[in-house]
Coordinates of C-alpha atoms in Angstrom, one line a residue:
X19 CA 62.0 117.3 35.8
X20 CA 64.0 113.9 36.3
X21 CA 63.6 111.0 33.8
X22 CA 61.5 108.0 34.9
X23 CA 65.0 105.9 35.5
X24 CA 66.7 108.8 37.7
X25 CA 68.0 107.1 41.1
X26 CA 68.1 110.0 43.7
X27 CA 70.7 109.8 45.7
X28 CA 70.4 110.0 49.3
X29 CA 71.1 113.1 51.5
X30 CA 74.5 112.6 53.5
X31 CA 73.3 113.2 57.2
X32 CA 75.6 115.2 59.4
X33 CA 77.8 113.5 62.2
X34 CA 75.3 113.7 65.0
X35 CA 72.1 113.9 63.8
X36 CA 69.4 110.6 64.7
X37 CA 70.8 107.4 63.3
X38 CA 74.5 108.7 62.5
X39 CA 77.2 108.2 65.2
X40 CA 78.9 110.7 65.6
X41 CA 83.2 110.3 65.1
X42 CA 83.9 111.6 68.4
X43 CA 81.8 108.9 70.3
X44 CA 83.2 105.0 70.5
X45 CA 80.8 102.4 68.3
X46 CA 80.1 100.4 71.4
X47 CA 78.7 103.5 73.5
X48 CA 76.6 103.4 76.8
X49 CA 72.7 102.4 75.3
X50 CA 70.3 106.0 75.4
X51 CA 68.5 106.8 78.1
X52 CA 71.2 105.0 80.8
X53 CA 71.2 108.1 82.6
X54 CA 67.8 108.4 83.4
X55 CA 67.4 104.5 84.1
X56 CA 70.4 104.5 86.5
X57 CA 68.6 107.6 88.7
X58 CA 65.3 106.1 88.4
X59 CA 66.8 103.1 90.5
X60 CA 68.9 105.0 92.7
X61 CA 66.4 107.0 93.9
X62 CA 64.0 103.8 94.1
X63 CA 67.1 102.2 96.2
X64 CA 67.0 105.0 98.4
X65 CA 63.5 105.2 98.8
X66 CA 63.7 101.7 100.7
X67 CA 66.7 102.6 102.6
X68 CA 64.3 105.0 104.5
X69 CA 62.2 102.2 105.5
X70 CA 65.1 99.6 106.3
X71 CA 65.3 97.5 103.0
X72 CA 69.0 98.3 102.7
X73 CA 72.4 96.3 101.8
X74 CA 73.7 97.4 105.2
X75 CA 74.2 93.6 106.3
X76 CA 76.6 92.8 103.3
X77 CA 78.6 96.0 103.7
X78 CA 79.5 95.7 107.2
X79 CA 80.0 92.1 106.2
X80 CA 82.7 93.4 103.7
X81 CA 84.0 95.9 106.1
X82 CA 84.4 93.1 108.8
X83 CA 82.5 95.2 111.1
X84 CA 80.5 93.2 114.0
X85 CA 77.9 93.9 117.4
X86 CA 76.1 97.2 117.2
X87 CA 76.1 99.3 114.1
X88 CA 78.1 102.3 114.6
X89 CA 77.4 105.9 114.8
X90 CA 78.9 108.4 112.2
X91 CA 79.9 107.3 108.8
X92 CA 81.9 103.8 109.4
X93 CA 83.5 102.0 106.1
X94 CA 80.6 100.1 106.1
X95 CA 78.7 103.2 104.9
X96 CA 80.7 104.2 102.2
X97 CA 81.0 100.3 101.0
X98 CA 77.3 100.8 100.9
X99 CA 77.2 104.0 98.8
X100 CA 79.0 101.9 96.3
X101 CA 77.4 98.5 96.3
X102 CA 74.0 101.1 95.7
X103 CA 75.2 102.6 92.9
X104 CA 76.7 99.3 91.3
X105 CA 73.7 97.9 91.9
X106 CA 71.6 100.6 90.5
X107 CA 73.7 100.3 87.1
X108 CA 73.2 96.7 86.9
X109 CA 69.3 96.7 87.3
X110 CA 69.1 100.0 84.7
X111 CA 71.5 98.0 81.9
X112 CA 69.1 95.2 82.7
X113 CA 66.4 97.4 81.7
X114 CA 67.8 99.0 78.7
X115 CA 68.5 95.2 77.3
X116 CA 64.8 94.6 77.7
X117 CA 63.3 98.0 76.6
X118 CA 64.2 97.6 73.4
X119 CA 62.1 99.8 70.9
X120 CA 59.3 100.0 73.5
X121 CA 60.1 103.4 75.0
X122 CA 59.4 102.9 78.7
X123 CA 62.2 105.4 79.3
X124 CA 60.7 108.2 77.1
X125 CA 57.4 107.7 79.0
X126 CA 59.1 107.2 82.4
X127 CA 61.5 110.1 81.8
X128 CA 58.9 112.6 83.4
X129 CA 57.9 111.0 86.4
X130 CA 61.5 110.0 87.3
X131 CA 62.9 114.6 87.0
X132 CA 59.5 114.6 89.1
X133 CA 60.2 112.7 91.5
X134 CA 64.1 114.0 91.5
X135 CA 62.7 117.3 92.0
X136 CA 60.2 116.6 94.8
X137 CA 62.9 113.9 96.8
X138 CA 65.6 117.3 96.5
X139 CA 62.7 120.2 97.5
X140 CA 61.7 117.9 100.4
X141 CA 65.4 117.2 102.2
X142 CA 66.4 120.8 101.5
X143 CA 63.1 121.8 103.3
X144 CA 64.0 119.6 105.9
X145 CA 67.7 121.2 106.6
X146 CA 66.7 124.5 105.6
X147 CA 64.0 125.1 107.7
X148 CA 66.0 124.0 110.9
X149 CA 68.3 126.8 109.7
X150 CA 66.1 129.3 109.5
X151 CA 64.3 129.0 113.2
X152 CA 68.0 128.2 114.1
X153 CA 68.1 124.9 115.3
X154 CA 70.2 122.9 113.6
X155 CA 73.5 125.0 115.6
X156 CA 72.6 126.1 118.6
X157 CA 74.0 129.4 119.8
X158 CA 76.9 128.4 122.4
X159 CA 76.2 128.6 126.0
X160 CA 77.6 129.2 129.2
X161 CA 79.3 125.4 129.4
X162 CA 80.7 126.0 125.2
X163 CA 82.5 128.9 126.7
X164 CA 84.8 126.5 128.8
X165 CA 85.4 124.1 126.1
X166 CA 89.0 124.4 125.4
X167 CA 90.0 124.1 121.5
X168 CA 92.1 121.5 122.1
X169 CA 89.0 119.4 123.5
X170 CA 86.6 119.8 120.3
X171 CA 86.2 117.9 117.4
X172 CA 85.9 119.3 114.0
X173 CA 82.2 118.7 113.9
X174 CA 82.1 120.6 117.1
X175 CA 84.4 123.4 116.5
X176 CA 81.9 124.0 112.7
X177 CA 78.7 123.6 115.4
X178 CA 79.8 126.3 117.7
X179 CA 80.9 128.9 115.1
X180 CA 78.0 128.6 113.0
X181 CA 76.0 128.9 116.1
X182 CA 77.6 132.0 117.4
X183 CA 76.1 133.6 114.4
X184 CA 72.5 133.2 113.9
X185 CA 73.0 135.7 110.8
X186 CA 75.3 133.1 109.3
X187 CA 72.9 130.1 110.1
X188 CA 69.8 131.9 108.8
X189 CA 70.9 132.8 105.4
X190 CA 72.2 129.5 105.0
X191 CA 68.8 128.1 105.7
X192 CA 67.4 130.7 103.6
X193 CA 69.5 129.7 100.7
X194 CA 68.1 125.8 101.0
X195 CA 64.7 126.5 101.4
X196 CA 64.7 129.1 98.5
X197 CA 66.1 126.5 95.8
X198 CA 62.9 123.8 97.2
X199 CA 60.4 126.5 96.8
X200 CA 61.8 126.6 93.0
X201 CA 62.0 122.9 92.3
X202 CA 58.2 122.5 92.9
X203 CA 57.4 123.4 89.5
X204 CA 58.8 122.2 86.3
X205 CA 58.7 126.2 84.8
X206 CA 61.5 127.3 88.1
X207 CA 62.9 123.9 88.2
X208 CA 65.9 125.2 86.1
X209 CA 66.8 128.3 88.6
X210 CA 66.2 126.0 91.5
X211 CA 69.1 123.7 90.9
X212 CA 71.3 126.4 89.5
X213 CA 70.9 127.4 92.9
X214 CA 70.8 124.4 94.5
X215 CA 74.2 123.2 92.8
X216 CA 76.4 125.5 94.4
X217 CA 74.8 125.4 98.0
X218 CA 75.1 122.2 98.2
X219 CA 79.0 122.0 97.0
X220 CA 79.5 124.5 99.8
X221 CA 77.8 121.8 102.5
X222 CA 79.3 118.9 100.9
X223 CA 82.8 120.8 101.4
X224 CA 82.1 121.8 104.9
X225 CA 81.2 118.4 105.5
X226 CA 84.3 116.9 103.8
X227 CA 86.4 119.5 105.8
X228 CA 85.2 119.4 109.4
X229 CA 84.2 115.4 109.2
X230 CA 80.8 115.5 109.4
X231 CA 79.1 112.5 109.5
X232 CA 76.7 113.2 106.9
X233 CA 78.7 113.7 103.7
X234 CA 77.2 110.8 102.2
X235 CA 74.2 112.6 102.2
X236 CA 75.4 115.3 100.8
X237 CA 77.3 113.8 98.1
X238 CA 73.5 112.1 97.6
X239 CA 72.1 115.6 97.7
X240 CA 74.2 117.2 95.0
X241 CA 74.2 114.0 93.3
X242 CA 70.2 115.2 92.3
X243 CA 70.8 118.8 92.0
X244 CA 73.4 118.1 89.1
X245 CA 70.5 115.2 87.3
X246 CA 67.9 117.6 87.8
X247 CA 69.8 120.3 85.9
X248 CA 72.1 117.9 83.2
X249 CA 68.8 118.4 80.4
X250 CA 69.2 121.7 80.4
X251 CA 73.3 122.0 80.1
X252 CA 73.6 122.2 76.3
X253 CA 71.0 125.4 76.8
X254 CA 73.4 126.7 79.2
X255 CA 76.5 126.5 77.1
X256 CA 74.6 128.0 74.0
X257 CA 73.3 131.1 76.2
X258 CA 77.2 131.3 77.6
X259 CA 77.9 131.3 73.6
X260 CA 75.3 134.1 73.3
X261 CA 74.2 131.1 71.0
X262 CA 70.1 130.9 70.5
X263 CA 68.7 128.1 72.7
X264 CA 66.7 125.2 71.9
X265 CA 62.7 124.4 73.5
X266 CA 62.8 121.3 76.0
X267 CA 60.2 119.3 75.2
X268 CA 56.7 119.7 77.4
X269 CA 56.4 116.5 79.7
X270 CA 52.8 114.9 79.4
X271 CA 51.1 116.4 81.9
X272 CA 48.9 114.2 85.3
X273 CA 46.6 111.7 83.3
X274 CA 42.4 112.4 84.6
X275 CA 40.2 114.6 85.1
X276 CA 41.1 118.7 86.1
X277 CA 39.6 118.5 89.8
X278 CA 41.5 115.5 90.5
X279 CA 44.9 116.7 88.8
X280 CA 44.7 119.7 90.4
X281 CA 44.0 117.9 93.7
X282 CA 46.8 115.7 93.4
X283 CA 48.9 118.9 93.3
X284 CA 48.1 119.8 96.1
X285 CA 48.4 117.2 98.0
X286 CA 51.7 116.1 96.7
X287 CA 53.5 120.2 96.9
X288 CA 51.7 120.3 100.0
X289 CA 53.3 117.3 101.5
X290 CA 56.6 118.3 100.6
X291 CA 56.2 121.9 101.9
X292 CA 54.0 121.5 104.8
X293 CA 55.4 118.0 106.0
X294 CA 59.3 119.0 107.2
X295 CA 58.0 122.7 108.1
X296 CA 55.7 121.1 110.5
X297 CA 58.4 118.7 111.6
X298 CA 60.3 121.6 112.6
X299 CA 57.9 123.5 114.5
X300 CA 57.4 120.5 116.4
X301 CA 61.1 120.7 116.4
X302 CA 60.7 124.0 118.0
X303 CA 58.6 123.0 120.3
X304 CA 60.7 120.0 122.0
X305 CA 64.1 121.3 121.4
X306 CA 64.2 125.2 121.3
X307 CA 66.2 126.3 124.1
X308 CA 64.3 127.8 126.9
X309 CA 65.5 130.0 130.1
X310 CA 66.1 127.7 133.1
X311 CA 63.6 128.3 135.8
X312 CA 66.2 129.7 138.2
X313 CA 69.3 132.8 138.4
X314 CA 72.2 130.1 139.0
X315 CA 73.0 129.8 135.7
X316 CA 76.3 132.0 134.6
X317 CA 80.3 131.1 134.4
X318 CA 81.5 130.7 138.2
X319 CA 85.5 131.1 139.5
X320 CA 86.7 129.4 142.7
X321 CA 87.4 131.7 145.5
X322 CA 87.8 129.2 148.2
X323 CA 87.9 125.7 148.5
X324 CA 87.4 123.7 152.6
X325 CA 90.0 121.2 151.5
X326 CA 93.4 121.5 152.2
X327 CA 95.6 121.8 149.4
X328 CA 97.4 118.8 148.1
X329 CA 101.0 118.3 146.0
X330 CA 100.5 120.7 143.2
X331 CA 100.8 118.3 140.9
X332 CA 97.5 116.2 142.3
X333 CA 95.5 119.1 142.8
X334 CA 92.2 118.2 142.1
X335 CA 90.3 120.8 143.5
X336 CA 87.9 122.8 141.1
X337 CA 88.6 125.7 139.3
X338 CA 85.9 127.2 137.2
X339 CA 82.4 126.1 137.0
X340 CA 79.6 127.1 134.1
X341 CA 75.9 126.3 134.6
X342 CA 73.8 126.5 131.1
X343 CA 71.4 129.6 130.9
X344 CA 69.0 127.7 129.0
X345 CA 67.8 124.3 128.8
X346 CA 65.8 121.9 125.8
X347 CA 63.2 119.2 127.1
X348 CA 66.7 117.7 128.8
X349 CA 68.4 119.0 131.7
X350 CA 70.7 122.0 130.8
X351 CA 74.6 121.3 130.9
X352 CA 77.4 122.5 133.2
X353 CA 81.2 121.8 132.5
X354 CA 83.5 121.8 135.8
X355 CA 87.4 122.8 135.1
X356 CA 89.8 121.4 138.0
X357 CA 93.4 122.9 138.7
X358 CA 95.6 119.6 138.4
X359 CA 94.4 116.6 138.3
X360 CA 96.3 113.5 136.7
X361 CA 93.6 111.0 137.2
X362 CA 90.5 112.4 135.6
X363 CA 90.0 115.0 132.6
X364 CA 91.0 118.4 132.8
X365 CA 87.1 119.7 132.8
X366 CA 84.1 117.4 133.2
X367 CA 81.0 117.5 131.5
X368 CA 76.7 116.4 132.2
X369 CA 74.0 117.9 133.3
X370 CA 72.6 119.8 136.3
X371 CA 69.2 119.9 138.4
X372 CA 68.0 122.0 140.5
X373 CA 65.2 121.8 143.2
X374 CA 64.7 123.8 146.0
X375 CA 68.3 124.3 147.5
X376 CA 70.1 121.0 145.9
X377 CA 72.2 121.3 143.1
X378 CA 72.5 117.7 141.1
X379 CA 75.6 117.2 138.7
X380 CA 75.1 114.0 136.8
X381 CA 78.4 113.9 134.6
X382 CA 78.3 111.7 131.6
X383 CA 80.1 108.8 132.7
X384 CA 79.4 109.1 136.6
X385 CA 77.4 109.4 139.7
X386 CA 74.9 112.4 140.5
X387 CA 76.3 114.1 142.6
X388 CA 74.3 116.5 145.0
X389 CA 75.1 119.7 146.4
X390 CA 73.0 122.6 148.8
X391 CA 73.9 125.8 147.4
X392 CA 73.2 129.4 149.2
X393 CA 73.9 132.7 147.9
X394 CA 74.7 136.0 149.0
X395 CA 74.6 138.4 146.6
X396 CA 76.6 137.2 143.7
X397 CA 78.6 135.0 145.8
X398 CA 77.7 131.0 145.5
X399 CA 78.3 128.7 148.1
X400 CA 78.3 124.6 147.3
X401 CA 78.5 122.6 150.1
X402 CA 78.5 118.5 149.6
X403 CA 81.0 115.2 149.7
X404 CA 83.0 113.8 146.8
X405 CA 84.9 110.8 146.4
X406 CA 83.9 110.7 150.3
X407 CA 85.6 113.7 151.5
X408 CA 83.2 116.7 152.1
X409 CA 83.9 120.2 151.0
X410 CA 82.6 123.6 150.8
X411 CA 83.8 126.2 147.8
X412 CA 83.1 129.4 147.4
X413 CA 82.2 130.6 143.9
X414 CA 82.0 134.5 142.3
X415 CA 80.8 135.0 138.5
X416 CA 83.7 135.1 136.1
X417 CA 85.1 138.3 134.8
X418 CA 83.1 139.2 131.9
X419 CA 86.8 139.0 129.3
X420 CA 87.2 135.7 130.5
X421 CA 83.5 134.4 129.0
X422 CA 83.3 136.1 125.9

């Protein structure tokens, strides 16, 4: 028992606790909650990037780019992944300043790891999925086979290896759509972007290293896997500490009745599973390589060619000749090599037709150019004109060493 004039003296809080800075932190620290404000309008910026309501005029304005946008990833791009997240800091200090004590972040803090969740599931659905029927690489065919090294670009050289494994290309599909399956509920959330994390540093890399022209995107990508799993970090370290954890707190669940929560589930995980899985099959149906409707198809050496032969060093005559085995709702390929030529490339590139006894070669930058073919046995005969001079070659199939 105390005497009636006894002051109690306050407890002395412990550095860190609510209401005590701690020493380690500056006075003039970032306001609470920035975090979760800054994703909430990145992810609202991006959202209206997907339907044209971008800064892309004032980044190619700062990158002095002008006519046509360009393909790829231009400065312009990476001037507008910064301008984005400037301006998504700007608009969430904005908000902190007029918050206050009202708690809009507390009650928005839910919705916004929702919808981080559900943007992440649904791109990694997207990608993965491709992977899985094997779309996204295509397995190389007969014209890849006379690509020379030298001729390939990095994204090309990363296309045609992943493709020449369809093992390869399907666990790595496997290992995106398994992390989305995960982030569709809050109780798997935490294994899905533990999973997600390192997948996604292993595309951004590959990206990074063969100049892909998406590595924006996956900088984006990881950029969500790492928000989605930052609440849960000090739980990590304690369990690394062998350290008991501490409960996250339970987000308020969908306001309204059971039937119509429950229905908004589904609507909403079903839209994010269903939507890019149909895409694909779709996909599937337009772009899936298919057999070409004929047997000309195979890699083809020059045994014989009508035209005399010129100065070896203007020898344009072909050499080697590939026709695609299969085809996609366009025309398949073919890739022509030629001996010596100083005027044009080494090995042209289109695609081919054929009807009846015509063969059409339509190069990229060119004019079709048709050909009546006849075989006899595996021997192929062309017959036509080019640049005005006609011709007749006689082709045999490639040794098999030569088109592996």
């Amino acid at each position: 028992w105390r005497g009636v004039g006894h002051v109690r003296r306050p407890r002395r809080q412990r550095a860190g606790t609510i209401g005590v800075v701690p020493s380690f932190l500056p006075p003039n620290r970032p306001p609470d909650g920035l975090g979760v404000r800054w994703l909430a309008c990145w992810l609202l910026l991006t959202l209206l990037g997907w339907y044209g309501v971008t800064l892309t005029p004032l980044a190619r304005q700062l990158a002095g780019e002008t006519g046509p946008p360009l393909t790829g990833e231009p400065p312009s791009a990476f001037i507008l992944f910064g301008l984005n997240a400037g301006l998504a800091l700007i608009v969430a200090l904005a908000w902190s300043r007029a918050e206050g004590d009202r708690g809009w972040t507390a009650r928005a803090t839910p919705w916004i790891m929702r919808a981080a969740r559900l943007s992440l599931a649904y791109v990694l659905f997207t990608y993965g999925w491709q992977k899985v029927f094997l779309l996204q690489m295509a397995r190389p065919d007969h014209s890849d086979l006379l690509t020379r090294f030298g001729q390939m670009n990095h994204m090309g050289l990363l296309w045609r290896t992943v493709g020449a494994s369809p093992l390869f290309q399907f666990v790595g599909g496997a290992l995106e759509v398994l992390p989305a399956f995960l982030l569709l509920h809050r109780r798997t959330a935490l294994a899905g972007a533990l999973l997600a994390v390192p997948v996604l540093s292993f595309v951004l890399l590959l990206n990074l290293s063969f100049n892909v022209f998406v590595k924006l995107g996956a900088a984006n990508l990881l950029l969500l896997a790492v928000a989605i799993l930052w609440p849960h970090l000090p739980n990590l370290w304690r369990a690394l500490r062998n350290e008991p954890t501490r409960p996250l707190p339970a987000p308020p669940g969908l306001p309204g009745p059971r039937p119509l929560r429950t229905l908004a589930r589904v609507v909403v995980l079903g839209y994010v599973t269903c939507a890019p899985l149909l895409t694909t099959l779709d996909f599937v149906q337009k772009w899936s390589p298919r057999p070409v409707p004929h047997d000309l198809a195979g890699v083809y050496r020059v045994t014989a060619d009508s035209r005399p032969a010129p100065d070896i060093a203007n020898d344009c005559r072909w050499r080697t000749l590939a026709l695609d085995a299969h085809r996609t709702s366009l025309a398949p390929l073919y890739r022509l090599e030629r001996l010596n030529c100083p005027d044009v490339p080494a090995t042209g590139a289109g695609r081919y037709d054929v009807s009846g006894q015509t063969l059409t070669l339509t190069p990229v930058h060119g004019f079709p150019q048709r050909l009546r073919w006849a075989r006899q046995d595996a021997q192929l005969t062309l017959t036509g004109q080019e640049n005005g001079v006609p011709f007749t070659v006689t082709l045999e199939p490639a040794p098999a060493r030569d088109t592996r």
